[in-house]
Each structure stands twice: as structure tokens, then as C-alpha cells.
Amino acid sequence: AQSVTQPDIHITVSEGASLELRCNYSYGATPYLFWYVQSPGQGLQLLLKYFSGDTLVQGIKGFEAEFKRSQSSFNLRKPSVHWSDAAEYFCAVAPYGGSQGNLIFGKGTKLSVKP
Amino acid sequence: GAVVSQHPSWVICKSGTSVKIECRSLDFQATTMFWYRQFPKQSLMLMATSNEGSKATYEQGVEKDKFLINHASLTLSTLTVTSAHPEDSSFYICSAITRAGGTHSTDTQYFGPGTRLTVL
């Protein structure tokens, strides 16, 4: 069965430090891959997505993610974290060629930022 | 970007009553809307897909008679939790896309802020 694993439930980093949030997926073929951010009282916002092509994807707010087929991973990175980045981050996959509505989400990683 | 709203943002009801949650696309027409359920510390689970003017498609294990979905217009979908019970307490999130099916790479799913339902 398809699944998405985010191994880290909660991560705390200092402001200005680099960040990497891990995401691994289990799927028979290369799926569509997404990272969303959820802030309290706000809807999930798409940070970036990977469909095909360059495996390093640039997103909004200075985030990037790298697709590694050999590791079935799609880790999210940011070189310098800002206090406003504190939120919950979700990795998601959708079947290749299928509807984006059939998103399978990971359980999320909560990011806290220390001053 | 596109905005999706939900109303109410939170609701408390008595067991046995029905609750309606609205999902609106404010500045675009949504041919397809999705309803998700999120439990604490858990991921979002897709409940159903609704296309404007047709019956919703429910995911396996979701009771269609309990979770009534209506997508009567291109900007509004409603989820009615009928005869709610405490186990229905959850965070319900809707999303919308502009293209039916959402298979085009430029399609983006826009999410509402969610509705917290508590059934006493």
C-alpha cells in the first residue's frame, strides 16, 4: 500500500540555522510529490511540488526539496530558518498520472524555532 | 493566490444532531472539491471527492449516508455530518482545484483553514 513517512514528529531549530525535514514514500512508481505547510488558523499552503524533471525543486519562502529515487525520499530544506517558519509541515504524494485529489499525507512534522 | 474559506471555523454540538460545514472558493471556480478529516497528531485522510453537479465519490470506509456532501455550485460545497456522535469529533478540511480531475501539472489544490467539530 502507498504510504508516506515523516520520521520526525517534532523538530526544534535555532533561528538562522539550517533545516531539513525528512520524507520517505512507499509507492510502486515515481509519484507526484508535495510539501505543504499548515499554520494555526490557516489552510495548508503548498510550498513546492515535484512532477518530473530536475530533482531539485525550488519553492516559496526559500524552501527547496530534493527528490532521490534511490532512497524514495523527498526531503525539504531551508538554509536559514526564520521564526515565522514555525508551523506544521506535511509531505504528500499522489499517484503518477492520477488525480491530485488522491493525496496521501504523512503525519506531519512540527517545527519550532528558538530565538 | 486563490482563497478557500470554511464556515464555521469551529462548532460544538450535542450528540444526535446534524452539523453543516461550508467550503467556498472565494476568487475562482472550483470544479472539484475535496473533504479531508484530520485527527490529532495524524495525517489528513481523504473522505470524499465532489464534482460540481454530480454525486460525491467517497473513499473506502467513509459512510456516505453519515457524511452528506453537496456541491451545488462552482464555488460552494457543503459537508453535513448527520446524527453526529463523539467519535465524529475531528478537524475537517476542504480543498478545491479548478480543473476537474486535477491531473494537469499546473493544477494546485487550495486548502481551507479547517473546521473543528466537537460532539458532546
JSON list of N, CA and C in Angstrom, two decimals, chain A residues 9 32 36 38 41-46 49 51 90 97-103 105-108, chain B residues 34 36 38 41-44 46 49 59 91 93 101-109 111-113:
[
{"chain": "A", "resi": 9, "resn": "ILE", "atom": "N", "xyz": [8.57, 13.73, 14.41]},
{"chain": "A", "resi": 9, "resn": "ILE", "atom": "CA", "xyz": [7.30, 14.31, 14.82]},
{"chain": "A", "resi": 9, "resn": "ILE", "atom": "C", "xyz": [7.46, 15.79, 15.15]},
{"chain": "A", "resi": 32, "resn": "TYR", "atom": "N", "xyz": [3.73, 11.84, -7.84]},
{"chain": "A", "resi": 32, "resn": "TYR", "atom": "CA", "xyz": [3.85, 13.28, -7.68]},
{"chain": "A", "resi": 32, "resn": "TYR", "atom": "C", "xyz": [4.15, 13.52, -6.20]},
{"chain": "A", "resi": 36, "resn": "TYR", "atom": "N", "xyz": [3.57, 20.65, 2.02]},
{"chain": "A", "resi": 36, "resn": "TYR", "atom": "CA", "xyz": [2.63, 21.67, 2.46]},
{"chain": "A", "resi": 36, "resn": "TYR", "atom": "C", "xyz": [3.03, 22.15, 3.85]},
{"chain": "A", "resi": 38, "resn": "GLN", "atom": "N", "xyz": [1.26, 24.03, 7.31]},
{"chain": "A", "resi": 38, "resn": "GLN", "atom": "CA", "xyz": [0.00, 24.37, 7.97]},
{"chain": "A", "resi": 38, "resn": "GLN", "atom": "C", "xyz": [0.27, 25.23, 9.19]},
{"chain": "A", "resi": 41, "resn": "GLY", "atom": "N", "xyz": [-4.89, 28.16, 12.33]},
{"chain": "A", "resi": 41, "resn": "GLY", "atom": "CA", "xyz": [-5.94, 29.02, 11.82]},
{"chain": "A", "resi": 41, "resn": "GLY", "atom": "C", "xyz": [-5.88, 29.26, 10.32]},
{"chain": "A", "resi": 42, "resn": "GLN", "atom": "N", "xyz": [-4.92, 28.63, 9.66]},
{"chain": "A", "resi": 42, "resn": "GLN", "atom": "CA", "xyz": [-4.80, 28.82, 8.21]},
{"chain": "A", "resi": 42, "resn": "GLN", "atom": "C", "xyz": [-4.82, 27.47, 7.51]},
{"chain": "A", "resi": 43, "resn": "GLY", "atom": "N", "xyz": [-5.20, 27.51, 6.26]},
{"chain": "A", "resi": 43, "resn": "GLY", "atom": "CA", "xyz": [-5.22, 26.28, 5.48]},
{"chain": "A", "resi": 43, "resn": "GLY", "atom": "C", "xyz": [-3.84, 25.85, 5.09]},
{"chain": "A", "resi": 44, "resn": "LEU", "atom": "N", "xyz": [-3.74, 24.61, 4.63]},
{"chain": "A", "resi": 44, "resn": "LEU", "atom": "CA", "xyz": [-2.47, 24.12, 4.14]},
{"chain": "A", "resi": 44, "resn": "LEU", "atom": "C", "xyz": [-2.05, 24.93, 2.92]},
{"chain": "A", "resi": 45, "resn": "GLN", "atom": "N", "xyz": [-0.79, 25.31, 2.91]},
{"chain": "A", "resi": 45, "resn": "GLN", "atom": "CA", "xyz": [-0.26, 26.08, 1.80]},
{"chain": "A", "resi": 45, "resn": "GLN", "atom": "C", "xyz": [0.81, 25.26, 1.10]},
{"chain": "A", "resi": 46, "resn": "LEU", "atom": "N", "xyz": [0.73, 25.20, -0.21]},
{"chain": "A", "resi": 46, "resn": "LEU", "atom": "CA", "xyz": [1.70, 24.45, -0.99]},
{"chain": "A", "resi": 46, "resn": "LEU", "atom": "C", "xyz": [3.04, 25.17, -1.00]},
{"chain": "A", "resi": 49, "resn": "LYS", "atom": "N", "xyz": [6.32, 21.39, -5.30]},
{"chain": "A", "resi": 49, "resn": "LYS", "atom": "CA", "xyz": [5.87, 20.10, -5.80]},
{"chain": "A", "resi": 49, "resn": "LYS", "atom": "C", "xyz": [6.84, 19.58, -6.84]},
{"chain": "A", "resi": 51, "resn": "PHE", "atom": "N", "xyz": [6.94, 16.92, -10.13]},
{"chain": "A", "resi": 51, "resn": "PHE", "atom": "CA", "xyz": [6.23, 16.05, -11.05]},
{"chain": "A", "resi": 51, "resn": "PHE", "atom": "C", "xyz": [7.22, 15.26, -11.89]},
{"chain": "A", "resi": 90, "resn": "PHE", "atom": "N", "xyz": [3.78, 19.08, 6.13]},
{"chain": "A", "resi": 90, "resn": "PHE", "atom": "CA", "xyz": [3.28, 17.80, 5.66]},
{"chain": "A", "resi": 90, "resn": "PHE", "atom": "C", "xyz": [3.86, 17.48, 4.29]},
{"chain": "A", "resi": 97, "resn": "GLY", "atom": "N", "xyz": [0.14, 10.43, -12.69]},
{"chain": "A", "resi": 97, "resn": "GLY", "atom": "CA", "xyz": [-0.92, 10.43, -13.69]},
{"chain": "A", "resi": 97, "resn": "GLY", "atom": "C", "xyz": [-2.31, 10.42, -13.10]},
{"chain": "A", "resi": 98, "resn": "GLY", "atom": "N", "xyz": [-2.40, 10.34, -11.80]},
{"chain": "A", "resi": 98, "resn": "GLY", "atom": "CA", "xyz": [-3.72, 10.31, -11.18]},
{"chain": "A", "resi": 98, "resn": "GLY", "atom": "C", "xyz": [-4.13, 11.68, -10.69]},
{"chain": "A", "resi": 99, "resn": "SER", "atom": "N", "xyz": [-5.26, 11.72, -10.06]},
{"chain": "A", "resi": 99, "resn": "SER", "atom": "CA", "xyz": [-5.79, 12.99, -9.58]},
{"chain": "A", "resi": 99, "resn": "SER", "atom": "C", "xyz": [-5.00, 13.48, -8.37]},
{"chain": "A", "resi": 100, "resn": "GLN", "atom": "N", "xyz": [-4.72, 14.76, -8.37]},
{"chain": "A", "resi": 100, "resn": "GLN", "atom": "CA", "xyz": [-4.05, 15.34, -7.21]},
{"chain": "A", "resi": 100, "resn": "GLN", "atom": "C", "xyz": [-4.94, 15.26, -5.98]},
{"chain": "A", "resi": 101, "resn": "GLY", "atom": "N", "xyz": [-6.21, 15.03, -6.19]},
{"chain": "A", "resi": 101, "resn": "GLY", "atom": "CA", "xyz": [-7.08, 14.91, -5.03]},
{"chain": "A", "resi": 101, "resn": "GLY", "atom": "C", "xyz": [-6.78, 13.68, -4.22]},
{"chain": "A", "resi": 102, "resn": "ASN", "atom": "N", "xyz": [-6.19, 12.68, -4.82]},
{"chain": "A", "resi": 102, "resn": "ASN", "atom": "CA", "xyz": [-5.88, 11.46, -4.09]},
{"chain": "A", "resi": 102, "resn": "ASN", "atom": "C", "xyz": [-4.55, 11.59, -3.37]},
{"chain": "A", "resi": 103, "resn": "LEU", "atom": "N", "xyz": [-4.43, 12.66, -2.62]},
{"chain": "A", "resi": 103, "resn": "LEU", "atom": "CA", "xyz": [-3.19, 12.89, -1.89]},
{"chain": "A", "resi": 103, "resn": "LEU", "atom": "C", "xyz": [-3.10, 11.97, -0.69]},
{"chain": "A", "resi": 105, "resn": "PHE", "atom": "N", "xyz": [-1.06, 11.81, 2.71]},
{"chain": "A", "resi": 105, "resn": "PHE", "atom": "CA", "xyz": [-0.24, 12.68, 3.55]},
{"chain": "A", "resi": 105, "resn": "PHE", "atom": "C", "xyz": [0.56, 11.88, 4.58]},
{"chain": "A", "resi": 106, "resn": "GLY", "atom": "N", "xyz": [1.72, 12.42, 4.92]},
{"chain": "A", "resi": 106, "resn": "GLY", "atom": "CA", "xyz": [2.43, 11.94, 6.08]},
{"chain": "A", "resi": 106, "resn": "GLY", "atom": "C", "xyz": [1.78, 12.52, 7.34]},
{"chain": "A", "resi": 107, "resn": "LYS", "atom": "N", "xyz": [2.28, 12.11, 8.49]},
{"chain": "A", "resi": 107, "resn": "LYS", "atom": "CA", "xyz": [1.67, 12.56, 9.74]},
{"chain": "A", "resi": 107, "resn": "LYS", "atom": "C", "xyz": [2.12, 13.95, 10.16]},
{"chain": "A", "resi": 108, "resn": "GLY", "atom": "N", "xyz": [3.04, 14.48, 9.44]},
{"chain": "A", "resi": 108, "resn": "GLY", "atom": "CA", "xyz": [3.46, 15.84, 9.72]},
{"chain": "A", "resi": 108, "resn": "GLY", "atom": "C", "xyz": [4.65, 15.95, 10.65]},
{"chain": "B", "resi": 34, "resn": "PHE", "atom": "N", "xyz": [-12.54, 18.68, -2.40]},
{"chain": "B", "resi": 34, "resn": "PHE", "atom": "CA", "xyz": [-12.23, 17.50, -1.61]},
{"chain": "B", "resi": 34, "resn": "PHE", "atom": "C", "xyz": [-12.49, 17.77, -0.14]},
{"chain": "B", "resi": 36, "resn": "TYR", "atom": "N", "xyz": [-11.40, 16.40, 3.69]},
{"chain": "B", "resi": 36, "resn": "TYR", "atom": "CA", "xyz": [-10.45, 15.62, 4.46]},
{"chain": "B", "resi": 36, "resn": "TYR", "atom": "C", "xyz": [-10.84, 15.66, 5.93]},
{"chain": "B", "resi": 38, "resn": "GLN", "atom": "N", "xyz": [-8.88, 15.20, 9.75]},
{"chain": "B", "resi": 38, "resn": "GLN", "atom": "CA", "xyz": [-7.57, 15.15, 10.39]},
{"chain": "B", "resi": 38, "resn": "GLN", "atom": "C", "xyz": [-7.74, 14.93, 11.89]},
{"chain": "B", "resi": 41, "resn": "LYS", "atom": "N", "xyz": [-2.45, 14.72, 15.82]},
{"chain": "B", "resi": 41, "resn": "LYS", "atom": "CA", "xyz": [-1.17, 14.03, 15.60]},
{"chain": "B", "resi": 41, "resn": "LYS", "atom": "C", "xyz": [-1.22, 13.05, 14.43]},
{"chain": "B", "resi": 42, "resn": "GLN", "atom": "N", "xyz": [-2.23, 13.18, 13.60]},
{"chain": "B", "resi": 42, "resn": "GLN", "atom": "CA", "xyz": [-2.36, 12.26, 12.46]},
{"chain": "B", "resi": 42, "resn": "GLN", "atom": "C", "xyz": [-2.36, 13.06, 11.16]},
{"chain": "B", "resi": 43, "resn": "SER", "atom": "N", "xyz": [-2.22, 12.34, 10.09]},
{"chain": "B", "resi": 43, "resn": "SER", "atom": "CA", "xyz": [-2.24, 12.98, 8.79]},
{"chain": "B", "resi": 43, "resn": "SER", "atom": "C", "xyz": [-3.67, 13.21, 8.32]},
{"chain": "B", "resi": 44, "resn": "LEU", "atom": "N", "xyz": [-3.80, 13.97, 7.27]},
{"chain": "B", "resi": 44, "resn": "LEU", "atom": "CA", "xyz": [-5.11, 14.20, 6.67]},
{"chain": "B", "resi": 44, "resn": "LEU", "atom": "C", "xyz": [-5.54, 12.94, 5.92]},
{"chain": "B", "resi": 46, "resn": "LEU", "atom": "N", "xyz": [-8.31, 11.59, 3.17]},
{"chain": "B", "resi": 46, "resn": "LEU", "atom": "CA", "xyz": [-9.32, 11.99, 2.20]},
{"chain": "B", "resi": 46, "resn": "LEU", "atom": "C", "xyz": [-10.61, 11.25, 2.48]},
{"chain": "B", "resi": 49, "resn": "THR", "atom": "N", "xyz": [-14.53, 13.05, -2.71]},
{"chain": "B", "resi": 49, "resn": "THR", "atom": "CA", "xyz": [-14.29, 13.98, -3.80]},
{"chain": "B", "resi": 49, "resn": "THR", "atom": "C", "xyz": [-15.63, 14.39, -4.37]},
{"chain": "B", "resi": 59, "resn": "GLU", "atom": "N", "xyz": [-14.42, 7.76, -0.22]},
{"chain": "B", "resi": 59, "resn": "GLU", "atom": "CA", "xyz": [-13.32, 6.81, -0.03]},
{"chain": "B", "resi": 59, "resn": "GLU", "atom": "C", "xyz": [-13.83, 5.60, 0.75]},
{"chain": "B", "resi": 91, "resn": "PHE", "atom": "N", "xyz": [-11.13, 17.40, 12.98]},
{"chain": "B", "resi": 91, "resn": "PHE", "atom": "CA", "xyz": [-10.85, 18.61, 12.22]},
{"chain": "B", "resi": 91, "resn": "PHE", "atom": "C", "xyz": [-11.14, 18.28, 10.76]},
{"chain": "B", "resi": 93, "resn": "ILE", "atom": "N", "xyz": [-11.29, 19.43, 6.85]},
{"chain": "B", "resi": 93, "resn": "ILE", "atom": "CA", "xyz": [-10.64, 20.38, 5.94]},
{"chain": "B", "resi": 93, "resn": "ILE", "atom": "C", "xyz": [-11.13, 20.14, 4.53]},
{"chain": "B", "resi": 101, "resn": "GLY", "atom": "N", "xyz": [-10.65, 16.62, -12.03]},
{"chain": "B", "resi": 101, "resn": "GLY", "atom": "CA", "xyz": [-9.68, 15.53, -12.06]},
{"chain": "B", "resi": 101, "resn": "GLY", "atom": "C", "xyz": [-8.34, 15.94, -11.51]},
{"chain": "B", "resi": 102, "resn": "GLY", "atom": "N", "xyz": [-7.94, 17.16, -11.77]},
{"chain": "B", "resi": 102, "resn": "GLY", "atom": "CA", "xyz": [-6.71, 17.67, -11.17]},
{"chain": "B", "resi": 102, "resn": "GLY", "atom": "C", "xyz": [-5.48, 16.93, -11.60]},
{"chain": "B", "resi": 103, "resn": "THR", "atom": "N", "xyz": [-5.38, 16.50, -12.86]},
{"chain": "B", "resi": 103, "resn": "THR", "atom": "CA", "xyz": [-4.22, 15.74, -13.28]},
{"chain": "B", "resi": 103, "resn": "THR", "atom": "C", "xyz": [-3.17, 16.60, -13.97]},
{"chain": "B", "resi": 104, "resn": "HIS", "atom": "N", "xyz": [-3.51, 17.81, -14.30]},
{"chain": "B", "resi": 104, "resn": "HIS", "atom": "CA", "xyz": [-2.56, 18.65, -15.01]},
{"chain": "B", "resi": 104, "resn": "HIS", "atom": "C", "xyz": [-1.51, 19.14, -14.03]},
{"chain": "B", "resi": 105, "resn": "SER", "atom": "N", "xyz": [-0.27, 19.20, -14.47]},
{"chain": "B", "resi": 105, "resn": "SER", "atom": "CA", "xyz": [0.82, 19.55, -13.56]},
{"chain": "B", "resi": 105, "resn": "SER", "atom": "C", "xyz": [0.71, 20.97, -13.03]},
{"chain": "B", "resi": 106, "resn": "THR", "atom": "N", "xyz": [-0.03, 21.82, -13.72]},
{"chain": "B", "resi": 106, "resn": "THR", "atom": "CA", "xyz": [-0.13, 23.19, -13.22]},
{"chain": "B", "resi": 106, "resn": "THR", "atom": "C", "xyz": [-1.28, 23.36, -12.25]},
{"chain": "B", "resi": 107, "resn": "ASP", "atom": "N", "xyz": [-2.09, 22.32, -12.06]},
{"chain": "B", "resi": 107, "resn": "ASP", "atom": "CA", "xyz": [-3.18, 22.43, -11.09]},
{"chain": "B", "resi": 107, "resn": "ASP", "atom": "C", "xyz": [-2.62, 22.48, -9.68]},
{"chain": "B", "resi": 108, "resn": "THR", "atom": "N", "xyz": [-3.27, 23.25, -8.89]},
{"chain": "B", "resi": 108, "resn": "THR", "atom": "CA", "xyz": [-2.88, 23.35, -7.48]},
{"chain": "B", "resi": 108, "resn": "THR", "atom": "C", "xyz": [-4.11, 23.16, -6.63]},
{"chain": "B", "resi": 109, "resn": "GLN", "atom": "N", "xyz": [-3.93, 22.44, -5.54]},
{"chain": "B", "resi": 109, "resn": "GLN", "atom": "CA", "xyz": [-5.02, 22.22, -4.60]},
{"chain": "B", "resi": 109, "resn": "GLN", "atom": "C", "xyz": [-4.93, 23.29, -3.53]},
{"chain": "B", "resi": 111, "resn": "PHE", "atom": "N", "xyz": [-6.34, 24.78, -0.01]},
{"chain": "B", "resi": 111, "resn": "PHE", "atom": "CA", "xyz": [-6.98, 24.26, 1.18]},
{"chain": "B", "resi": 111, "resn": "PHE", "atom": "C", "xyz": [-7.67, 25.35, 1.99]},
{"chain": "B", "resi": 112, "resn": "GLY", "atom": "N", "xyz": [-8.78, 24.98, 2.58]},
{"chain": "B", "resi": 112, "resn": "GLY", "atom": "CA", "xyz": [-9.44, 25.86, 3.53]},
{"chain": "B", "resi": 112, "resn": "GLY", "atom": "C", "xyz": [-8.75, 25.77, 4.89]},
{"chain": "B", "resi": 113, "resn": "PRO", "atom": "N", "xyz": [-9.11, 26.65, 5.81]},
{"chain": "B", "resi": 113, "resn": "PRO", "atom": "CA", "xyz": [-8.47, 26.68, 7.12]},
{"chain": "B", "resi": 113, "resn": "PRO", "atom": "C", "xyz": [-8.94, 25.59, 8.07]}
]
